[in-house]
Amino acid sequence: MTSHTIIQPKILYYGTPVVLLTTENEDGTTNISPISSSWALGNYVILGLGFGSHGLENLRQRPECVINLPDASMWQQVEALAPLTGRNPVPDYKKELGFRYEADKFQAGNLTPVKSAIVRPKRVGECPLQLEAVVRTIRFPDYADMFAIVETEVCHVHADKQIVKSAHHVDPQAWNPLIYNFRHYFGLSDQLGKTYRSET
């Protein structure tokens, strides 16, 4: 048995995949929001977005998005977007955190916009997995006023050929998602095993 102690961590980013969420701005351009709170169940992906974020405001007005999943090699491009916001003027609370306005986040992150098949926001061409999705509902919990829970349904999946195992499977040996671990970036290590339900 291991030895434990009680702590009060400032953050609970305990290791989740990074998402570059693309949404449509009022003028028809595409915004990119780096987020670290997401999980999937079936064809549904649940997103956690900070209240007051530009991406959240876009989703409330235009409920479509692309959930772009970068691989580990893209961490510097993701970090280049971290201090940027699509909100102009920049809210005071974001100024205090060091954010600055950027209209073209694709250029800022050295990323390529690619037309989506179904939804209006552009995809991030460099991301090996790109999930086009529509918003089913947005929840604002009464127990917390700093975030929203966005429930999306994935309607189209684009996968880089290098990580495709078959028409219905991503190759887990080839796919190396970027992981956000207590505000540090990581990739995956070697495979340890697989679940009994794995088909690959």
PDB file of C-alpha atoms in Angstrom:
ATOM      1  CA  MET A   1       0.000   0.000   0.000  1.00  0.00           C
ATOM      2  CA  THR A   2       1.175   3.523  -0.785  1.00  0.00           C
ATOM      3  CA  SER A   3       1.390   6.386   1.704  1.00  0.00           C
ATOM      4  CA  HIS A   4      -0.967   9.342   1.223  1.00  0.00           C
ATOM      5  CA  THR A   5      -1.335  12.853   2.545  1.00  0.00           C
ATOM      6  CA  ILE A   6      -4.177  15.372   2.222  1.00  0.00           C
ATOM      7  CA  ILE A   7      -3.427  18.324  -0.063  1.00  0.00           C
ATOM      8  CA  GLN A   8      -5.388  21.226  -1.545  1.00  0.00           C
ATOM      9  CA  PRO A   9      -4.203  21.484  -5.163  1.00  0.00           C
ATOM     10  CA  LYS A  10      -4.884  24.764  -6.962  1.00  0.00           C
ATOM     11  CA  ILE A  11      -5.902  22.843 -10.079  1.00  0.00           C
ATOM     12  CA  LEU A  12      -7.276  19.387 -10.864  1.00  0.00           C
ATOM     13  CA  TYR A  13      -6.009  18.947 -14.430  1.00  0.00           C
ATOM     14  CA  TYR A  14      -5.006  15.370 -13.666  1.00  0.00           C
ATOM     15  CA  GLY A  15      -4.234  14.334 -17.243  1.00  0.00           C
ATOM     16  CA  THR A  16      -6.739  14.725 -20.077  1.00  0.00           C
ATOM     17  CA  PRO A  17      -6.443  15.112 -23.870  1.00  0.00           C
ATOM     18  CA  VAL A  18      -6.076  18.627 -25.230  1.00  0.00           C
ATOM     19  CA  VAL A  19      -8.808  19.840 -27.600  1.00  0.00           C
ATOM     20  CA  LEU A  20      -8.570  22.687 -30.075  1.00  0.00           C
ATOM     21  CA  LEU A  21     -12.248  23.616 -30.247  1.00  0.00           C
ATOM     22  CA  THR A  22     -13.224  25.575 -33.341  1.00  0.00           C
ATOM     23  CA  THR A  23     -16.395  27.668 -33.354  1.00  0.00           C
ATOM     24  CA  GLU A  24     -17.865  30.240 -35.714  1.00  0.00           C
ATOM     25  CA  ASN A  25     -17.508  33.939 -34.952  1.00  0.00           C
ATOM     26  CA  GLU A  26     -20.258  36.438 -35.664  1.00  0.00           C
ATOM     27  CA  ASP A  27     -18.479  37.556 -38.857  1.00  0.00           C
ATOM     28  CA  GLY A  28     -18.202  33.999 -40.207  1.00  0.00           C
ATOM     29  CA  THR A  29     -14.543  33.478 -39.329  1.00  0.00           C
ATOM     30  CA  THR A  30     -13.406  30.633 -37.092  1.00  0.00           C
ATOM     31  CA  ASN A  31     -12.178  30.912 -33.507  1.00  0.00           C
ATOM     32  CA  ILE A  32      -9.889  28.350 -31.841  1.00  0.00           C
ATOM     33  CA  SER A  33     -10.208  27.633 -28.112  1.00  0.00           C
ATOM     34  CA  PRO A  34      -7.655  25.309 -26.476  1.00  0.00           C
ATOM     35  CA  ILE A  35      -9.472  23.332 -23.770  1.00  0.00           C
ATOM     36  CA  SER A  36      -8.543  20.415 -21.523  1.00  0.00           C
ATOM     37  CA  SER A  37     -11.934  19.290 -20.215  1.00  0.00           C
ATOM     38  CA  SER A  38     -13.683  16.754 -22.433  1.00  0.00           C
ATOM     39  CA  TRP A  39     -14.905  13.184 -22.392  1.00  0.00           C
ATOM     40  CA  ALA A  40     -16.747  10.901 -24.787  1.00  0.00           C
ATOM     41  CA  LEU A  41     -19.634   8.482 -24.380  1.00  0.00           C
ATOM     42  CA  GLY A  42     -20.801   6.822 -27.568  1.00  0.00           C
ATOM     43  CA  ASN A  43     -21.140   9.486 -30.250  1.00  0.00           C
ATOM     44  CA  TYR A  44     -21.436  12.262 -27.677  1.00  0.00           C
ATOM     45  CA  VAL A  45     -18.601  14.439 -26.408  1.00  0.00           C
ATOM     46  CA  ILE A  46     -19.034  16.557 -23.292  1.00  0.00           C
ATOM     47  CA  LEU A  47     -16.994  19.757 -23.076  1.00  0.00           C
ATOM     48  CA  GLY A  48     -16.203  22.016 -20.140  1.00  0.00           C
ATOM     49  CA  LEU A  49     -15.794  25.689 -21.068  1.00  0.00           C
ATOM     50  CA  GLY A  50     -15.009  28.640 -18.857  1.00  0.00           C
ATOM     51  CA  PHE A  51     -17.908  31.034 -18.387  1.00  0.00           C
ATOM     52  CA  GLY A  52     -17.311  34.188 -20.410  1.00  0.00           C
ATOM     53  CA  SER A  53     -15.075  32.499 -22.974  1.00  0.00           C
ATOM     54  CA  HIS A  54     -15.446  33.531 -26.598  1.00  0.00           C
ATOM     55  CA  GLY A  55     -15.854  29.919 -27.690  1.00  0.00           C
ATOM     56  CA  LEU A  56     -18.772  29.438 -25.310  1.00  0.00           C
ATOM     57  CA  GLU A  57     -20.460  32.611 -26.522  1.00  0.00           C
ATOM     58  CA  ASN A  58     -20.084  31.411 -30.117  1.00  0.00           C
ATOM     59  CA  LEU A  59     -21.682  28.061 -29.253  1.00  0.00           C
ATOM     60  CA  ARG A  60     -24.634  29.769 -27.590  1.00  0.00           C
ATOM     61  CA  GLN A  61     -25.290  31.760 -30.767  1.00  0.00           C
ATOM     62  CA  ARG A  62     -24.185  29.228 -33.400  1.00  0.00           C
ATOM     63  CA  PRO A  63     -24.350  25.691 -31.947  1.00  0.00           C
ATOM     64  CA  GLU A  64     -21.827  23.885 -34.147  1.00  0.00           C
ATOM     65  CA  CYS A  65     -18.161  23.102 -33.595  1.00  0.00           C
ATOM     66  CA  VAL A  66     -15.210  20.934 -34.490  1.00  0.00           C
ATOM     67  CA  ILE A  67     -13.433  19.037 -31.725  1.00  0.00           C
ATOM     68  CA  ASN A  68      -9.885  18.962 -33.085  1.00  0.00           C
ATOM     69  CA  LEU A  69      -7.507  16.613 -31.257  1.00  0.00           C
ATOM     70  CA  PRO A  70      -3.799  17.463 -31.593  1.00  0.00           C
ATOM     71  CA  ASP A  71      -1.058  14.897 -31.198  1.00  0.00           C
ATOM     72  CA  ALA A  72       1.888  15.256 -28.848  1.00  0.00           C
ATOM     73  CA  SER A  73       4.091  16.878 -31.501  1.00  0.00           C
ATOM     74  CA  MET A  74       1.782  19.933 -31.584  1.00  0.00           C
ATOM     75  CA  TRP A  75       2.269  21.109 -27.997  1.00  0.00           C
ATOM     76  CA  GLN A  76       4.138  24.288 -28.961  1.00  0.00           C
ATOM     77  CA  GLN A  77       1.408  25.285 -31.415  1.00  0.00           C
ATOM     78  CA  VAL A  78      -1.183  24.710 -28.698  1.00  0.00           C
ATOM     79  CA  GLU A  79       0.817  26.730 -26.187  1.00  0.00           C
ATOM     80  CA  ALA A  80       1.107  29.597 -28.697  1.00  0.00           C
ATOM     81  CA  LEU A  81      -2.706  29.863 -28.518  1.00  0.00           C
ATOM     82  CA  ALA A  82      -2.926  29.605 -24.727  1.00  0.00           C
ATOM     83  CA  PRO A  83      -2.641  33.368 -23.921  1.00  0.00           C
ATOM     84  CA  LEU A  84      -4.941  34.455 -26.763  1.00  0.00           C
ATOM     85  CA  THR A  85      -8.641  35.307 -26.749  1.00  0.00           C
ATOM     86  CA  GLY A  86     -11.114  36.047 -29.511  1.00  0.00           C
ATOM     87  CA  ARG A  87     -12.991  38.510 -27.295  1.00  0.00           C
ATOM     88  CA  ASN A  88     -12.470  42.176 -28.109  1.00  0.00           C
ATOM     89  CA  PRO A  89     -12.166  44.106 -25.908  1.00  0.00           C
ATOM     90  CA  VAL A  90     -10.412  41.643 -23.624  1.00  0.00           C
ATOM     91  CA  PRO A  91     -12.374  41.233 -20.352  1.00  0.00           C
ATOM     92  CA  ASP A  92     -10.593  42.599 -17.295  1.00  0.00           C
ATOM     93  CA  TYR A  93     -10.315  39.204 -15.617  1.00  0.00           C
ATOM     94  CA  LYS A  94      -8.558  37.843 -18.707  1.00  0.00           C
ATOM     95  CA  LYS A  95      -6.215  40.835 -18.871  1.00  0.00           C
ATOM     96  CA  GLU A  96      -5.176  40.065 -15.308  1.00  0.00           C
ATOM     97  CA  LEU A  97      -4.283  36.536 -16.435  1.00  0.00           C
ATOM     98  CA  GLY A  98      -2.150  37.842 -19.305  1.00  0.00           C
ATOM     99  CA  PHE A  99      -4.542  37.244 -22.205  1.00  0.00           C
ATOM    100  CA  ARG A 100      -4.429  39.376 -25.342  1.00  0.00           C
ATOM    101  CA  TYR A 101      -6.806  39.671 -28.296  1.00  0.00           C
ATOM    102  CA  GLU A 102      -6.042  37.790 -31.505  1.00  0.00           C
ATOM    103  CA  ALA A 103      -8.414  37.756 -34.464  1.00  0.00           C
ATOM    104  CA  ASP A 104      -6.597  35.086 -36.508  1.00  0.00           C
ATOM    105  CA  LYS A 105      -5.623  32.226 -34.247  1.00  0.00           C
ATOM    106  CA  PHE A 106      -4.818  29.952 -37.173  1.00  0.00           C
ATOM    107  CA  GLN A 107      -1.993  32.265 -38.160  1.00  0.00           C
ATOM    108  CA  ALA A 108      -0.924  32.759 -34.544  1.00  0.00           C
ATOM    109  CA  GLY A 109      -0.585  29.005 -34.043  1.00  0.00           C
ATOM    110  CA  ASN A 110       0.863  28.294 -37.492  1.00  0.00           C
ATOM    111  CA  LEU A 111      -2.200  26.177 -38.235  1.00  0.00           C
ATOM    112  CA  THR A 112      -4.195  25.518 -41.402  1.00  0.00           C
ATOM    113  CA  PRO A 113      -7.967  26.119 -41.663  1.00  0.00           C
ATOM    114  CA  VAL A 114      -9.772  23.374 -43.599  1.00  0.00           C
ATOM    115  CA  LYS A 115     -13.412  23.449 -44.694  1.00  0.00           C
ATOM    116  CA  SER A 116     -15.650  21.090 -42.744  1.00  0.00           C
ATOM    117  CA  ALA A 117     -17.990  18.594 -44.390  1.00  0.00           C
ATOM    118  CA  ILE A 118     -21.152  19.400 -42.418  1.00  0.00           C
ATOM    119  CA  VAL A 119     -20.658  22.193 -39.873  1.00  0.00           C
ATOM    120  CA  ARG A 120     -19.639  25.789 -40.526  1.00  0.00           C
ATOM    121  CA  PRO A 121     -16.533  26.189 -38.317  1.00  0.00           C
ATOM    122  CA  LYS A 122     -13.261  25.244 -39.999  1.00  0.00           C
ATOM    123  CA  ARG A 123     -11.197  22.239 -38.973  1.00  0.00           C
ATOM    124  CA  VAL A 124      -7.560  22.437 -37.846  1.00  0.00           C
ATOM    125  CA  GLY A 125      -5.713  20.683 -40.656  1.00  0.00           C
ATOM    126  CA  GLU A 126      -2.741  19.592 -38.562  1.00  0.00           C
ATOM    127  CA  CYS A 127      -4.832  17.717 -35.977  1.00  0.00           C
ATOM    128  CA  PRO A 128      -4.912  13.954 -36.706  1.00  0.00           C
ATOM    129  CA  LEU A 129      -8.479  13.629 -35.386  1.00  0.00           C
ATOM    130  CA  GLN A 130     -11.222  16.149 -36.172  1.00  0.00           C
ATOM    131  CA  LEU A 131     -14.762  15.580 -34.899  1.00  0.00           C
ATOM    132  CA  GLU A 132     -17.498  17.715 -36.439  1.00  0.00           C
ATOM    133  CA  ALA A 133     -20.278  18.131 -33.898  1.00  0.00           C
ATOM    134  CA  VAL A 134     -23.521  19.908 -33.108  1.00  0.00           C
ATOM    135  CA  VAL A 135     -24.477  21.211 -29.679  1.00  0.00           C
ATOM    136  CA  ARG A 136     -27.391  19.396 -28.048  1.00  0.00           C
ATOM    137  CA  THR A 137     -27.548  21.410 -24.835  1.00  0.00           C
ATOM    138  CA  ILE A 138     -25.516  23.820 -22.720  1.00  0.00           C
ATOM    139  CA  ARG A 139     -25.822  23.609 -18.948  1.00  0.00           C
ATOM    140  CA  PHE A 140     -24.907  26.323 -16.458  1.00  0.00           C
ATOM    141  CA  PRO A 141     -24.643  24.554 -13.074  1.00  0.00           C
ATOM    142  CA  ASP A 142     -26.180  26.444 -10.166  1.00  0.00           C
ATOM    143  CA  TYR A 143     -23.423  25.097  -7.909  1.00  0.00           C
ATOM    144  CA  ALA A 144     -20.594  26.756  -9.899  1.00  0.00           C
ATOM    145  CA  ASP A 145     -20.603  30.031 -11.804  1.00  0.00           C
ATOM    146  CA  MET A 146     -17.235  29.711 -13.530  1.00  0.00           C
ATOM    147  CA  PHE A 147     -17.967  27.158 -16.247  1.00  0.00           C
ATOM    148  CA  ALA A 148     -20.558  25.654 -18.577  1.00  0.00           C
ATOM    149  CA  ILE A 149     -21.093  22.023 -19.561  1.00  0.00           C
ATOM    150  CA  VAL A 150     -21.605  21.654 -23.310  1.00  0.00           C
ATOM    151  CA  GLU A 151     -23.108  18.411 -24.621  1.00  0.00           C
ATOM    152  CA  THR A 152     -22.322  17.748 -28.278  1.00  0.00           C
ATOM    153  CA  GLU A 153     -23.190  15.013 -30.756  1.00  0.00           C
ATOM    154  CA  VAL A 154     -20.471  14.034 -33.211  1.00  0.00           C
ATOM    155  CA  CYS A 155     -21.774  13.836 -36.772  1.00  0.00           C
ATOM    156  CA  HIS A 156     -18.599  13.423 -38.839  1.00  0.00           C
ATOM    157  CA  VAL A 157     -15.100  12.120 -38.020  1.00  0.00           C
ATOM    158  CA  HIS A 158     -11.957  12.932 -40.007  1.00  0.00           C
ATOM    159  CA  ALA A 159      -8.864  10.829 -39.227  1.00  0.00           C
ATOM    160  CA  ASP A 160      -5.335  11.090 -40.587  1.00  0.00           C
ATOM    161  CA  LYS A 161      -4.652   8.003 -42.715  1.00  0.00           C
ATOM    162  CA  GLN A 162      -1.533   7.302 -40.652  1.00  0.00           C
ATOM    163  CA  ILE A 163      -3.620   6.569 -37.549  1.00  0.00           C
ATOM    164  CA  VAL A 164      -6.442   4.628 -39.244  1.00  0.00           C
ATOM    165  CA  LYS A 165      -6.516   0.865 -38.645  1.00  0.00           C
ATOM    166  CA  SER A 166      -9.796   0.196 -40.455  1.00  0.00           C
ATOM    167  CA  ALA A 167     -12.982   1.974 -41.490  1.00  0.00           C
ATOM    168  CA  HIS A 168     -14.222   1.637 -37.912  1.00  0.00           C
ATOM    169  CA  HIS A 169     -11.048   1.819 -35.828  1.00  0.00           C
ATOM    170  CA  VAL A 170      -8.260   4.236 -34.959  1.00  0.00           C
ATOM    171  CA  ASP A 171      -4.896   2.505 -34.477  1.00  0.00           C
ATOM    172  CA  PRO A 172      -3.994   3.076 -30.799  1.00  0.00           C
ATOM    173  CA  GLN A 173      -0.358   2.229 -31.567  1.00  0.00           C
ATOM    174  CA  ALA A 174      -0.186   5.130 -34.032  1.00  0.00           C
ATOM    175  CA  TRP A 175      -2.372   7.700 -32.245  1.00  0.00           C
ATOM    176  CA  ASN A 176      -0.465   9.714 -29.637  1.00  0.00           C
ATOM    177  CA  PRO A 177      -2.787  12.397 -28.199  1.00  0.00           C
ATOM    178  CA  LEU A 178      -1.447  15.495 -26.494  1.00  0.00           C
ATOM    179  CA  ILE A 179      -2.147  15.209 -22.746  1.00  0.00           C
ATOM    180  CA  TYR A 180      -2.550  18.161 -20.355  1.00  0.00           C
ATOM    181  CA  ASN A 181      -1.191  17.029 -16.997  1.00  0.00           C
ATOM    182  CA  PHE A 182      -1.277  19.636 -14.193  1.00  0.00           C
ATOM    183  CA  ARG A 183      -0.471  22.393 -16.733  1.00  0.00           C
ATOM    184  CA  HIS A 184       2.335  20.410 -18.352  1.00  0.00           C
ATOM    185  CA  TYR A 185       2.198  18.766 -21.782  1.00  0.00           C
ATOM    186  CA  PHE A 186       2.807  15.049 -22.261  1.00  0.00           C
ATOM    187  CA  GLY A 187       2.399  12.366 -24.892  1.00  0.00           C
ATOM    188  CA  LEU A 188       1.693   8.677 -24.278  1.00  0.00           C
ATOM    189  CA  SER A 189       4.279   6.110 -23.226  1.00  0.00           C
ATOM    190  CA  ASP A 190       4.425   2.534 -24.513  1.00  0.00           C
ATOM    191  CA  GLN A 191       1.285   0.416 -24.408  1.00  0.00           C
ATOM    192  CA  LEU A 192       0.793  -1.461 -21.150  1.00  0.00           C
ATOM    193  CA  GLY A 193      -2.114  -3.675 -22.193  1.00  0.00           C
ATOM    194  CA  LYS A 194      -5.676  -3.473 -23.477  1.00  0.00           C
ATOM    195  CA  THR A 195      -9.214  -3.981 -22.224  1.00  0.00           C
ATOM    196  CA  TYR A 196     -11.096  -7.216 -22.918  1.00  0.00           C
ATOM    197  CA  ARG A 197     -13.512  -5.288 -25.179  1.00  0.00           C
ATOM    198  CA  SER A 198     -10.811  -4.036 -27.545  1.00  0.00           C
ATOM    199  CA  GLU A 199     -11.333  -5.025 -31.190  1.00  0.00           C
ATOM    200  CA  THR A 200      -7.836  -3.966 -32.224  1.00  0.00           C
TER     201      THR A 200
END
